[in-house]
PDB file of C-alpha atoms in Angstrom:
ATOM      1  CA  MET A  20      59.698  49.765  99.863  1.00 94.00           C
ATOM      2  CA  LYS A  21      58.364  47.821 102.829  1.00 97.00           C
ATOM      3  CA  ILE A  22      58.674  44.034 102.570  1.00 98.00           C
ATOM      4  CA  VAL A  23      57.235  41.706 105.211  1.00 98.00           C
ATOM      5  CA  GLY A  24      58.306  38.061 105.327  1.00 98.00           C
ATOM      6  CA  ILE A  25      56.161  35.496 107.150  1.00 98.00           C
ATOM      7  CA  GLY A  26      57.341  32.064 108.249  1.00 97.00           C
ATOM      8  CA  GLY A  27      60.053  30.455 110.335  1.00 94.00           C
ATOM      9  CA  GLY A  28      62.425  27.485 110.277  1.00 90.00           C
ATOM     10  CA  THR A  29      65.367  27.624 107.879  1.00 91.00           C
ATOM     11  CA  GLY A  30      63.387  29.045 104.936  1.00 95.00           C
ATOM     12  CA  LEU A  31      62.484  32.579 106.007  1.00 97.00           C
ATOM     13  CA  PRO A  32      66.067  33.444 107.070  1.00 97.00           C
ATOM     14  CA  VAL A  33      67.173  32.702 103.486  1.00 97.00           C
ATOM     15  CA  LEU A  34      64.845  35.387 102.134  1.00 97.00           C
ATOM     16  CA  LEU A  35      65.819  37.808 104.901  1.00 97.00           C
ATOM     17  CA  SER A  36      69.549  37.451 104.278  1.00 96.00           C
ATOM     18  CA  GLY A  37      69.018  38.093 100.565  1.00 96.00           C
ATOM     19  CA  LEU A  38      66.952  41.210 101.256  1.00 96.00           C
ATOM     20  CA  ARG A  39      69.583  42.414 103.722  1.00 95.00           C
ATOM     21  CA  GLU A  40      72.256  42.103 101.017  1.00 93.00           C
ATOM     22  CA  ILE A  41      70.179  44.196  98.601  1.00 93.00           C
ATOM     23  CA  ARG A  42      69.618  46.798 101.298  1.00 91.00           C
ATOM     24  CA  GLN A  43      73.357  46.981 102.026  1.00 86.00           C
ATOM     25  CA  MET A  44      74.224  47.429  98.350  1.00 83.00           C
ATOM     26  CA  GLY A  45      71.981  50.500  97.990  1.00 72.00           C
ATOM     27  CA  PRO A  46      70.668  52.798  96.756  1.00 58.00           C
ATOM     28  CA  SER A  47      67.473  50.715  97.099  1.00 63.00           C
ATOM     29  CA  GLN A  48      65.567  51.675 100.225  1.00 85.00           C
ATOM     30  CA  ILE A  49      64.122  48.450 101.613  1.00 94.00           C
ATOM     31  CA  ASP A  50      62.411  48.249 104.977  1.00 96.00           C
ATOM     32  CA  ILE A  51      62.506  44.582 106.078  1.00 97.00           C
ATOM     33  CA  THR A  52      60.203  43.028 108.679  1.00 98.00           C
ATOM     34  CA  ALA A  53      59.980  39.354 109.615  1.00 98.00           C
ATOM     35  CA  ILE A  54      56.884  37.933 111.299  1.00 98.00           C
ATOM     36  CA  VAL A  55      57.952  34.652 112.839  1.00 98.00           C
ATOM     37  CA  THR A  56      56.165  31.621 114.239  1.00 97.00           C
ATOM     38  CA  VAL A  57      56.696  30.810 117.934  1.00 96.00           C
ATOM     39  CA  SER A  58      55.164  27.325 118.151  1.00 94.00           C
ATOM     40  CA  ASP A  59      58.274  25.129 117.778  1.00 89.00           C
ATOM     41  CA  SER A  60      58.361  22.399 120.428  1.00 84.00           C
ATOM     42  CA  GLY A  61      61.520  20.412 119.692  1.00 79.00           C
ATOM     43  CA  GLY A  62      65.189  20.422 120.708  1.00 80.00           C
ATOM     44  CA  SER A  63      66.708  23.299 122.650  1.00 80.00           C
ATOM     45  CA  THR A  64      63.716  25.525 121.930  1.00 83.00           C
ATOM     46  CA  GLY A  65      61.253  22.992 123.297  1.00 83.00           C
ATOM     47  CA  ALA A  66      63.246  22.458 126.475  1.00 85.00           C
ATOM     48  CA  LEU A  67      63.639  26.185 127.178  1.00 86.00           C
ATOM     49  CA  ARG A  68      60.019  27.085 126.460  1.00 87.00           C
ATOM     50  CA  LYS A  69      58.937  24.431 128.963  1.00 85.00           C
ATOM     51  CA  ALA A  70      61.455  25.590 131.552  1.00 85.00           C
ATOM     52  CA  PHE A  71      60.489  29.267 131.313  1.00 87.00           C
ATOM     53  CA  ASP A  72      56.857  28.982 130.108  1.00 89.00           C
ATOM     54  CA  MET A  73      57.605  31.208 127.132  1.00 92.00           C
ATOM     55  CA  PRO A  74      56.992  31.238 123.368  1.00 92.00           C
ATOM     56  CA  ALA A  75      59.443  29.317 121.181  1.00 90.00           C
ATOM     57  CA  MET A  76      62.578  31.309 120.409  1.00 91.00           C
ATOM     58  CA  GLY A  77      64.545  29.124 117.955  1.00 89.00           C
ATOM     59  CA  ASP A  78      63.055  30.471 114.719  1.00 94.00           C
ATOM     60  CA  ILE A  79      63.252  34.013 116.090  1.00 94.00           C
ATOM     61  CA  ARG A  80      66.995  33.496 116.715  1.00 91.00           C
ATOM     62  CA  LYS A  81      67.581  32.357 113.136  1.00 93.00           C
ATOM     63  CA  CYS A  82      65.809  35.402 111.714  1.00 96.00           C
ATOM     64  CA  LEU A  83      67.708  37.759 114.028  1.00 94.00           C
ATOM     65  CA  ILE A  84      70.972  36.308 112.762  1.00 92.00           C
ATOM     66  CA  ALA A  85      69.821  36.614 109.127  1.00 94.00           C
ATOM     67  CA  LEU A  86      69.227  40.350 109.551  1.00 95.00           C
ATOM     68  CA  ALA A  87      72.307  41.089 111.658  1.00 91.00           C
ATOM     69  CA  PRO A  88      75.548  42.521 110.208  1.00 86.00           C
ATOM     70  CA  GLU A  89      77.615  39.624 108.898  1.00 72.00           C
ATOM     71  CA  ARG A  90      80.775  40.456 110.800  1.00 59.00           C
ATOM     72  CA  ALA A  91      79.162  41.186 114.157  1.00 59.00           C
ATOM     73  CA  VAL A  92      80.844  39.056 116.832  1.00 52.00           C
ATOM     74  CA  LEU A  93      77.550  38.540 118.667  1.00 60.00           C
ATOM     75  CA  THR A  94      76.000  37.080 115.516  1.00 62.00           C
ATOM     76  CA  SER A  95      78.406  34.150 115.317  1.00 56.00           C
ATOM     77  CA  VAL A  96      78.422  33.646 119.075  1.00 55.00           C
ATOM     78  CA  CYS A  97      74.620  33.283 119.113  1.00 62.00           C
ATOM     79  CA  GLU A  98      74.932  30.251 116.833  1.00 59.00           C
ATOM     80  CA  HIS A  99      77.293  28.458 119.238  1.00 55.00           C
ATOM     81  CA  ARG A 100      75.826  25.307 120.788  1.00 59.00           C
ATOM     82  CA  PHE A 101      77.155  23.929 124.059  1.00 53.00           C
ATOM     83  CA  ASP A 102      78.349  20.339 124.183  1.00 58.00           C
ATOM     84  CA  ASN A 103      79.432  20.447 127.831  1.00 55.00           C
ATOM     85  CA  PRO A 104      78.381  20.477 130.631  1.00 52.00           C
ATOM     86  CA  GLU A 105      75.473  18.109 130.217  1.00 56.00           C
ATOM     87  CA  SER A 106      72.868  20.552 131.505  1.00 58.00           C
ATOM     88  CA  PHE A 107      73.646  22.932 128.623  1.00 55.00           C
ATOM     89  CA  ALA A 108      74.161  20.303 125.928  1.00 53.00           C
ATOM     90  CA  GLY A 109      72.348  21.136 122.688  1.00 60.00           C
ATOM     91  CA  HIS A 110      71.407  24.686 123.675  1.00 69.00           C
ATOM     92  CA  SER A 111      72.519  27.558 121.463  1.00 75.00           C
ATOM     93  CA  LEU A 112      73.756  30.690 123.186  1.00 78.00           C
ATOM     94  CA  GLY A 113      71.231  32.708 121.184  1.00 81.00           C
ATOM     95  CA  ASN A 114      68.347  30.731 122.680  1.00 84.00           C
ATOM     96  CA  LEU A 115      69.762  31.237 126.177  1.00 86.00           C
ATOM     97  CA  ILE A 116      70.173  34.980 125.597  1.00 87.00           C
ATOM     98  CA  LEU A 117      66.548  35.301 124.439  1.00 90.00           C
ATOM     99  CA  SER A 118      65.421  33.313 127.471  1.00 88.00           C
ATOM    100  CA  ALA A 119      67.418  35.606 129.770  1.00 87.00           C
ATOM    101  CA  LEU A 120      65.994  38.728 128.103  1.00 90.00           C
ATOM    102  CA  TYR A 121      62.501  37.266 128.504  1.00 89.00           C
ATOM    103  CA  GLN A 122      63.064  36.781 132.239  1.00 89.00           C
ATOM    104  CA  MET A 123      64.480  40.308 132.549  1.00 89.00           C
ATOM    105  CA  SER A 124      61.677  42.016 130.623  1.00 88.00           C
ATOM    106  CA  GLY A 125      58.785  39.692 131.465  1.00 86.00           C
ATOM    107  CA  ASN A 126      57.557  40.060 127.889  1.00 92.00           C
ATOM    108  CA  PHE A 127      58.600  38.073 124.833  1.00 94.00           C
ATOM    109  CA  ALA A 128      58.103  40.841 122.271  1.00 95.00           C
ATOM    110  CA  ALA A 129      60.211  43.136 124.451  1.00 95.00           C
ATOM    111  CA  ALA A 130      62.900  40.450 124.712  1.00 93.00           C
ATOM    112  CA  VAL A 131      63.068  40.221 120.907  1.00 95.00           C
ATOM    113  CA  ARG A 132      63.358  44.016 120.644  1.00 95.00           C
ATOM    114  CA  LEU A 133      66.224  44.008 123.138  1.00 93.00           C
ATOM    115  CA  ALA A 134      67.983  41.247 121.193  1.00 92.00           C
ATOM    116  CA  SER A 135      67.464  43.239 117.982  1.00 93.00           C
ATOM    117  CA  ASP A 136      69.139  46.261 119.559  1.00 92.00           C
ATOM    118  CA  LEU A 137      72.050  44.159 120.806  1.00 88.00           C
ATOM    119  CA  MET A 138      72.621  42.719 117.330  1.00 89.00           C
ATOM    120  CA  GLU A 139      72.161  46.067 115.534  1.00 89.00           C
ATOM    121  CA  LEU A 140      69.581  44.533 113.211  1.00 92.00           C
ATOM    122  CA  GLN A 141      69.130  45.792 109.663  1.00 90.00           C
ATOM    123  CA  GLY A 142      65.393  45.248 109.826  1.00 95.00           C
ATOM    124  CA  LYS A 143      62.760  44.116 112.308  1.00 97.00           C
ATOM    125  CA  VAL A 144      61.928  40.697 113.710  1.00 98.00           C
ATOM    126  CA  LEU A 145      58.497  40.303 115.302  1.00 98.00           C
ATOM    127  CA  PRO A 146      57.039  37.193 116.926  1.00 98.00           C
ATOM    128  CA  SER A 147      53.600  36.603 115.430  1.00 98.00           C
ATOM    129  CA  THR A 148      52.285  36.376 118.995  1.00 97.00           C
ATOM    130  CA  ASP A 149      54.001  36.839 122.345  1.00 95.00           C
ATOM    131  CA  GLN A 150      51.832  34.174 123.971  1.00 94.00           C
ATOM    132  CA  PRO A 151      52.974  30.553 124.502  1.00 94.00           C
ATOM    133  CA  VAL A 152      51.044  28.402 122.000  1.00 96.00           C
ATOM    134  CA  THR A 153      50.999  24.727 121.079  1.00 95.00           C
ATOM    135  CA  LEU A 154      50.336  23.670 117.493  1.00 97.00           C
ATOM    136  CA  CYS A 155      47.914  20.769 116.992  1.00 97.00           C
ATOM    137  CA  ALA A 156      47.130  18.765 113.845  1.00 97.00           C
ATOM    138  CA  LEU A 157      44.244  16.637 112.641  1.00 97.00           C
ATOM    139  CA  TYR A 158      45.061  13.974 110.049  1.00 95.00           C
ATOM    140  CA  GLU A 159      42.741  12.526 107.448  1.00 93.00           C
ATOM    141  CA  ASP A 160      42.508   9.340 109.530  1.00 93.00           C
ATOM    142  CA  ASP A 161      41.011  11.520 112.351  1.00 95.00           C
ATOM    143  CA  ARG A 162      44.045  11.183 114.608  1.00 95.00           C
ATOM    144  CA  ILE A 163      45.173  14.273 116.517  1.00 96.00           C
ATOM    145  CA  VAL A 164      48.719  15.224 117.543  1.00 96.00           C
ATOM    146  CA  ARG A 165      49.897  18.065 119.802  1.00 95.00           C
ATOM    147  CA  GLY A 166      53.260  19.795 119.467  1.00 94.00           C
ATOM    148  CA  GLU A 167      54.908  21.079 116.300  1.00 93.00           C
ATOM    149  CA  SER A 168      57.813  18.638 116.408  1.00 91.00           C
ATOM    150  CA  ASN A 169      55.370  15.715 116.614  1.00 93.00           C
ATOM    151  CA  ILE A 170      53.290  16.717 113.586  1.00 94.00           C
ATOM    152  CA  PRO A 171      55.331  15.390 110.629  1.00 92.00           C
ATOM    153  CA  ARG A 172      54.160  11.766 110.341  1.00 88.00           C
ATOM    154  CA  PRO A 173      55.117   9.751 107.248  1.00 82.00           C
ATOM    155  CA  GLY A 174      52.129   8.073 105.641  1.00 82.00           C
ATOM    156  CA  ARG A 175      49.583  10.473 107.105  1.00 88.00           C
ATOM    157  CA  ARG A 176      48.028  13.471 105.381  1.00 91.00           C
ATOM    158  CA  ILE A 177      47.239  16.595 107.388  1.00 95.00           C
ATOM    159  CA  ARG A 178      43.654  17.852 107.242  1.00 95.00           C
ATOM    160  CA  ARG A 179      44.122  21.011 109.322  1.00 97.00           C
ATOM    161  CA  VAL A 180      46.190  22.595 112.090  1.00 98.00           C
ATOM    162  CA  TRP A 181      45.242  24.903 114.976  1.00 98.00           C
ATOM    163  CA  PHE A 182      46.515  26.296 118.272  1.00 97.00           C
ATOM    164  CA  ASP A 183      45.529  25.011 121.684  1.00 96.00           C
ATOM    165  CA  VAL A 184      44.757  28.674 122.462  1.00 93.00           C
ATOM    166  CA  GLN A 185      42.138  29.997 120.073  1.00 92.00           C
ATOM    167  CA  ASN A 186      42.984  33.289 118.346  1.00 94.00           C
ATOM    168  CA  PRO A 187      46.053  34.284 120.384  1.00 97.00           C
ATOM    169  CA  PRO A 188      46.647  38.047 120.188  1.00 98.00           C
ATOM    170  CA  PRO A 189      49.230  39.390 117.737  1.00 98.00           C
ATOM    171  CA  ALA A 190      52.473  40.757 119.146  1.00 98.00           C
ATOM    172  CA  PRO A 191      52.904  44.543 119.048  1.00 97.00           C
ATOM    173  CA  GLY A 192      53.685  45.837 115.570  1.00 98.00           C
ATOM    174  CA  VAL A 193      52.491  42.782 113.624  1.00 98.00           C
ATOM    175  CA  ILE A 194      49.189  44.137 112.307  1.00 98.00           C
ATOM    176  CA  GLU A 195      50.684  47.556 111.579  1.00 98.00           C
ATOM    177  CA  ALA A 196      53.543  46.006 109.574  1.00 98.00           C
ATOM    178  CA  LEU A 197      51.098  44.012 107.440  1.00 98.00           C
ATOM    179  CA  ARG A 198      48.837  46.995 106.799  1.00 97.00           C
ATOM    180  CA  GLU A 199      51.740  49.205 105.722  1.00 97.00           C
ATOM    181  CA  ALA A 200      53.567  46.619 103.594  1.00 98.00           C
ATOM    182  CA  ASP A 201      54.249  46.940  99.876  1.00 97.00           C
ATOM    183  CA  ALA A 202      54.939  43.200  99.611  1.00 98.00           C
ATOM    184  CA  ILE A 203      53.961  40.330 101.912  1.00 98.00           C
ATOM    185  CA  VAL A 204      55.964  37.150 101.337  1.00 98.00           C
ATOM    186  CA  LEU A 205      54.978  33.808 102.802  1.00 98.00           C
ATOM    187  CA  GLY A 206      57.817  31.317 102.918  1.00 93.00           C
ATOM    188  CA  PRO A 207      59.830  29.555 101.920  1.00 96.00           C
ATOM    189  CA  GLY A 208      59.314  27.153 104.790  1.00 94.00           C
ATOM    190  CA  SER A 209      57.376  24.190 106.124  1.00 95.00           C
ATOM    191  CA  LEU A 210      53.784  24.714 105.054  1.00 97.00           C
ATOM    192  CA  TYR A 211      51.898  23.532 108.129  1.00 97.00           C
ATOM    193  CA  THR A 212      54.504  24.125 110.835  1.00 96.00           C
ATOM    194  CA  SER A 213      56.297  27.343 109.779  1.00 96.00           C
ATOM    195  CA  ILE A 214      53.907  29.350 107.591  1.00 98.00           C
ATOM    196  CA  VAL A 215      50.326  28.473 108.582  1.00 98.00           C
ATOM    197  CA  PRO A 216      50.875  28.953 112.362  1.00 98.00           C
ATOM    198  CA  ASN A 217      51.363  32.690 111.776  1.00 98.00           C
ATOM    199  CA  LEU A 218      47.954  32.807 110.088  1.00 98.00           C
ATOM    200  CA  LEU A 219      46.272  31.381 113.202  1.00 98.00           C
ATOM    201  CA  VAL A 220      47.027  34.532 115.196  1.00 98.00           C
ATOM    202  CA  ALA A 221      44.076  36.887 115.665  1.00 98.00           C
ATOM    203  CA  GLY A 222      43.839  39.623 113.047  1.00 98.00           C
ATOM    204  CA  VAL A 223      46.699  38.434 110.841  1.00 98.00           C
ATOM    205  CA  VAL A 224      44.619  37.021 107.972  1.00 98.00           C
ATOM    206  CA  ASP A 225      42.307  40.055 107.976  1.00 98.00           C
ATOM    207  CA  ALA A 226      45.294  42.406 107.922  1.00 98.00           C
ATOM    208  CA  ILE A 227      46.871  40.552 104.982  1.00 98.00           C
ATOM    209  CA  GLN A 228      43.630  40.476 103.027  1.00 97.00           C
ATOM    210  CA  SER A 229      42.940  44.183 103.546  1.00 97.00           C
ATOM    211  CA  SER A 230      46.522  45.205 102.737  1.00 97.00           C
ATOM    212  CA  THR A 231      47.192  46.700  99.294  1.00 96.00           C
ATOM    213  CA  ALA A 232      50.528  44.825  99.193  1.00 97.00           C
ATOM    214  CA  ILE A 233      51.284  42.120  96.663  1.00 98.00           C
ATOM    215  CA  LYS A 234      50.927  38.724  98.380  1.00 98.00           C
ATOM    216  CA  ILE A 235      53.638  36.280  97.325  1.00 98.00           C
ATOM    217  CA  TYR A 236      53.936  32.630  98.300  1.00 98.00           C
ATOM    218  CA  VAL A 237      57.387  31.065  97.808  1.00 97.00           C
ATOM    219  CA  SER A 238      56.947  27.354  97.212  1.00 95.00           C
ATOM    220  CA  ASN A 239      59.395  24.963  98.849  1.00 95.00           C
ATOM    221  CA  LEU A 240      62.074  23.301  96.741  1.00 95.00           C
ATOM    222  CA  MET A 241      61.376  19.885  98.242  1.00 94.00           C
ATOM    223  CA  THR A 242      58.379  18.142  99.751  1.00 94.00           C
ATOM    224  CA  GLN A 243      58.632  17.581 103.497  1.00 92.00           C
ATOM    225  CA  ALA A 244      58.433  13.993 104.685  1.00 90.00           C
ATOM    226  CA  GLY A 245      55.400  13.442 106.891  1.00 90.00           C
ATOM    227  CA  GLU A 246      53.993  16.909 106.192  1.00 93.00           C
ATOM    228  CA  THR A 247      53.611  17.517 102.465  1.00 95.00           C
ATOM    229  CA  ASP A 248      54.260  14.060 100.990  1.00 92.00           C
ATOM    230  CA  GLY A 249      53.497  14.062  97.272  1.00 91.00           C
ATOM    231  CA  TYR A 250      52.469  17.734  97.190  1.00 93.00           C
ATOM    232  CA  SER A 251      52.836  19.632  93.922  1.00 92.00           C
ATOM    233  CA  ALA A 252      53.233  23.421  93.920  1.00 92.00           C
ATOM    234  CA  THR A 253      49.493  23.669  93.284  1.00 93.00           C
ATOM    235  CA  ASP A 254      48.801  21.399  96.263  1.00 93.00           C
ATOM    236  CA  HIS A 255      50.822  23.765  98.462  1.00 95.00           C
ATOM    237  CA  VAL A 256      48.849  26.744  97.164  1.00 95.00           C
ATOM    238  CA  SER A 257      45.502  24.977  97.602  1.00 95.00           C
ATOM    239  CA  ALA A 258      46.317  24.118 101.215  1.00 96.00           C
ATOM    240  CA  LEU A 259      47.474  27.662 101.961  1.00 97.00           C
ATOM    241  CA  LEU A 260      44.345  29.191 100.402  1.00 97.00           C
ATOM    242  CA  GLU A 261      42.251  27.367 102.996  1.00 97.00           C
ATOM    243  CA  TYR A 262      43.812  29.592 105.648  1.00 98.00           C
ATOM    244  CA  LEU A 263      44.505  32.698 103.564  1.00 98.00           C
ATOM    245  CA  PRO A 264      42.257  33.258 100.524  1.00 95.00           C
ATOM    246  CA  ALA A 265      44.424  36.118  99.282  1.00 93.00           C
ATOM    247  CA  ILE A 266      47.525  35.061  97.350  1.00 97.00           C
ATOM    248  CA  ASP A 267      48.548  36.904  94.179  1.00 97.00           C
ATOM    249  CA  VAL A 268      51.701  35.065  93.095  1.00 97.00           C
ATOM    250  CA  CYS A 269      53.293  31.670  93.653  1.00 96.00           C
ATOM    251  CA  VAL A 270      57.071  31.670  93.102  1.00 96.00           C
ATOM    252  CA  MET A 271      58.449  28.274  92.058  1.00 94.00           C
ATOM    253  CA  ASN A 272      61.887  26.902  91.304  1.00 93.00           C
ATOM    254  CA  SER A 273      62.562  25.884  87.703  1.00 92.00           C
ATOM    255  CA  SER A 274      66.088  24.464  88.046  1.00 90.00           C
ATOM    256  CA  GLY A 275      66.964  20.839  88.740  1.00 87.00           C
ATOM    257  CA  ILE A 276      69.116  19.396  91.508  1.00 86.00           C
ATOM    258  CA  GLY A 277      72.046  17.003  91.277  1.00 86.00           C
ATOM    259  CA  THR A 278      71.492  13.262  91.325  1.00 87.00           C
ATOM    260  CA  GLY A 279      73.363  12.798  94.603  1.00 89.00           C
ATOM    261  CA  VAL A 280      71.303  15.441  96.408  1.00 89.00           C
ATOM    262  CA  ALA A 281      68.068  14.071  94.950  1.00 88.00           C
ATOM    263  CA  GLU A 282      68.928  10.560  96.118  1.00 91.00           C
ATOM    264  CA  ARG A 283      69.632  11.726  99.668  1.00 91.00           C
ATOM    265  CA  TYR A 284      66.263  13.468  99.829  1.00 90.00           C
ATOM    266  CA  PHE A 285      64.530  10.448  98.293  1.00 89.00           C
ATOM    267  CA  MET A 286      65.992   8.222 101.011  1.00 90.00           C
ATOM    268  CA  SER A 287      64.469  10.525 103.634  1.00 89.00           C
ATOM    269  CA  GLY A 288      61.078  10.537 101.923  1.00 89.00           C
ATOM    270  CA  SER A 289      61.289  13.854 100.061  1.00 92.00           C
ATOM    271  CA  GLU A 290      61.245  14.786  96.396  1.00 92.00           C
ATOM    272  CA  MET A 291      61.573  17.960  94.384  1.00 92.00           C
ATOM    273  CA  VAL A 292      58.369  20.009  94.253  1.00 90.00           C
ATOM    274  CA  ALA A 293      59.307  21.337  90.814  1.00 66.00           C
ATOM    275  CA  GLY A 294      59.671  17.717  89.650  1.00 56.00           C
ATOM    276  CA  ARG A 295      55.946  17.163  90.055  1.00 63.00           C
ATOM    277  CA  PRO A 296      53.291  18.548  87.645  1.00 66.00           C
ATOM    278  CA  LEU A 297      53.135  22.269  88.251  1.00 67.00           C
ATOM    279  CA  ASP A 298      49.580  22.554  86.889  1.00 74.00           C
ATOM    280  CA  GLU A 299      50.011  26.242  86.166  1.00 83.00           C
ATOM    281  CA  ASP A 300      46.565  26.461  84.559  1.00 85.00           C
ATOM    282  CA  GLY A 301      45.007  25.090  87.727  1.00 84.00           C
ATOM    283  CA  MET A 302      46.881  27.658  89.782  1.00 90.00           C
ATOM    284  CA  ARG A 303      45.642  30.451  87.532  1.00 92.00           C
ATOM    285  CA  ARG A 304      42.070  29.191  87.937  1.00 91.00           C
ATOM    286  CA  LYS A 305      42.539  29.735  91.667  1.00 92.00           C
ATOM    287  CA  GLY A 306      43.458  33.343  90.951  1.00 95.00           C
ATOM    288  CA  VAL A 307      47.177  32.836  91.644  1.00 96.00           C
ATOM    289  CA  LEU A 308      49.846  33.803  89.105  1.00 96.00           C
ATOM    290  CA  PRO A 309      52.596  31.155  88.798  1.00 95.00           C
ATOM    291  CA  VAL A 310      56.132  32.539  88.400  1.00 95.00           C
ATOM    292  CA  ALA A 311      58.946  30.056  87.758  1.00 92.00           C
ATOM    293  CA  ALA A 312      62.640  30.947  88.021  1.00 94.00           C
ATOM    294  CA  PRO A 313      65.958  29.138  88.668  1.00 95.00           C
ATOM    295  CA  LEU A 314      66.181  29.665  92.423  1.00 95.00           C
ATOM    296  CA  LEU A 315      68.358  26.758  93.559  1.00 94.00           C
ATOM    297  CA  LYS A 316      71.655  27.667  95.211  1.00 92.00           C
ATOM    298  CA  ALA A 317      74.431  25.806  93.423  1.00 87.00           C
ATOM    299  CA  GLY A 318      77.066  23.610  95.030  1.00 83.00           C
ATOM    300  CA  GLN A 319      75.130  22.793  98.201  1.00 84.00           C
ATOM    301  CA  VAL A 320      74.763  19.462  99.961  1.00 85.00           C
ATOM    302  CA  LYS A 321      71.135  20.364 100.725  1.00 88.00           C
ATOM    303  CA  ALA A 322      68.582  21.941  98.397  1.00 91.00           C
ATOM    304  CA  ARG A 323      68.371  25.606  99.362  1.00 93.00           C
ATOM    305  CA  HIS A 324      67.045  28.747  97.691  1.00 95.00           C
ATOM    306  CA  ASP A 325      69.730  31.171  96.595  1.00 97.00           C
ATOM    307  CA  PRO A 326      69.187  34.168  98.915  1.00 97.00           C
ATOM    308  CA  ALA A 327      70.226  36.869  96.455  1.00 96.00           C
ATOM    309  CA  THR A 328      68.268  35.448  93.509  1.00 97.00           C
ATOM    310  CA  LEU A 329      65.107  34.959  95.550  1.00 98.00           C
ATOM    311  CA  ALA A 330      65.334  38.419  97.097  1.00 97.00           C
ATOM    312  CA  ARG A 331      65.874  40.107  93.724  1.00 96.00           C
ATOM    313  CA  LEU A 332      62.836  38.308  92.302  1.00 97.00           C
ATOM    314  CA  VAL A 333      60.669  39.366  95.255  1.00 97.00           C
ATOM    315  CA  VAL A 334      61.777  42.993  94.920  1.00 96.00           C
ATOM    316  CA  SER A 335      61.147  42.885  91.162  1.00 96.00           C
ATOM    317  CA  LEU A 336      57.632  41.512  91.649  1.00 97.00           C
ATOM    318  CA  ALA A 337      56.903  44.127  94.301  1.00 96.00           C
ATOM    319  CA  ARG A 338      58.076  46.973  92.078  1.00 93.00           C
ATOM    320  CA  GLY A 339      56.116  45.668  89.107  1.00 93.00           C
ATOM    321  CA  PHE A 340      52.973  45.345  91.195  1.00 89.00           C
ATOM    322  CA  ALA A 341      53.397  48.818  92.656  1.00 75.00           C
ATOM    323  CA  GLY A 342      53.858  50.301  89.178  1.00 68.00           C
ATOM    324  CA  ALA A 343      50.760  48.578  87.852  1.00 67.00           C
ATOM    325  CA  HIS A 344      48.766  49.696  90.898  1.00 55.00           C
ATOM    326  CA  GLU A 345      49.807  53.311  90.334  1.00 53.00           C
ATOM    327  CA  LEU A 346      48.683  53.160  86.680  1.00 49.00           C
ATOM    328  CA  ILE A 347      45.296  51.730  87.663  1.00 53.00           C
ATOM    329  CA  CYS A 348      44.770  54.365  90.334  1.00 50.00           C
ATOM    330  CA  ALA A 349      45.958  57.263  88.124  1.00 47.00           C
TER     331      ALA A 349
END
């Protein structure tokens, strides 16, 4: 079974780590591919992409680590961030390694392949494009902002996002992975800054639409302050359908979070997506099947999907869809 995850940030690595665990357990044969956004502009990633005129590497690093063997020494080392000397402060070693591989190879996709080989990946990580791109956003008040890290603005609602470079070419292997997939999973992750940017790459939407794979959107657990304020699960789906009119299933969390965690998120301007009206009938009218399950990882300070539970649900949906497709075609 070939499963392709699309996204970035901290959300996609959760799905990838869960799928990796299933693959390790066997005998299930799962081929895992991650297609990752490269438009981040903040922190260490932002500084390095400016210094080397390269695509953003931070989200790529996180996905590489999610698919690497747990006990690999290089995996833990890549997460190390320097606090001294000042010139290296805030940079993770993984970001620096990817930057070095980019300089050595002269090609970002090649640099990611080299990093994958070094980390003995149990799957593939592909940048959605190997071109440097800047994400831009238009708000409903007609204001425009450039740079992914500048986009979340409390009190403003996003109308649309786009790249400063129109239709950047897909990185090698991206279109082929989508065409051959049995399941294409979008998210979890920031709607406008982790998921949608991948859909702005030339050929990606067409490849997803023409693929016979089941298309699954994993809704976030929490709204994101300044990006999806007040969004219900249906609002997330409606926004995503504007970029990709081909979603079969929306996976939502049905379990609640602790009062302390909820209060911390509330103070930062976020609330639980599942706590808002799910409007499952409205989602069905859009042609999207709502699937609710208890996906929250217990005992965490932050609201996070449980990797194993989410991965098992994705695999189950993919198998069910494949079985139904075989019956229809028989």
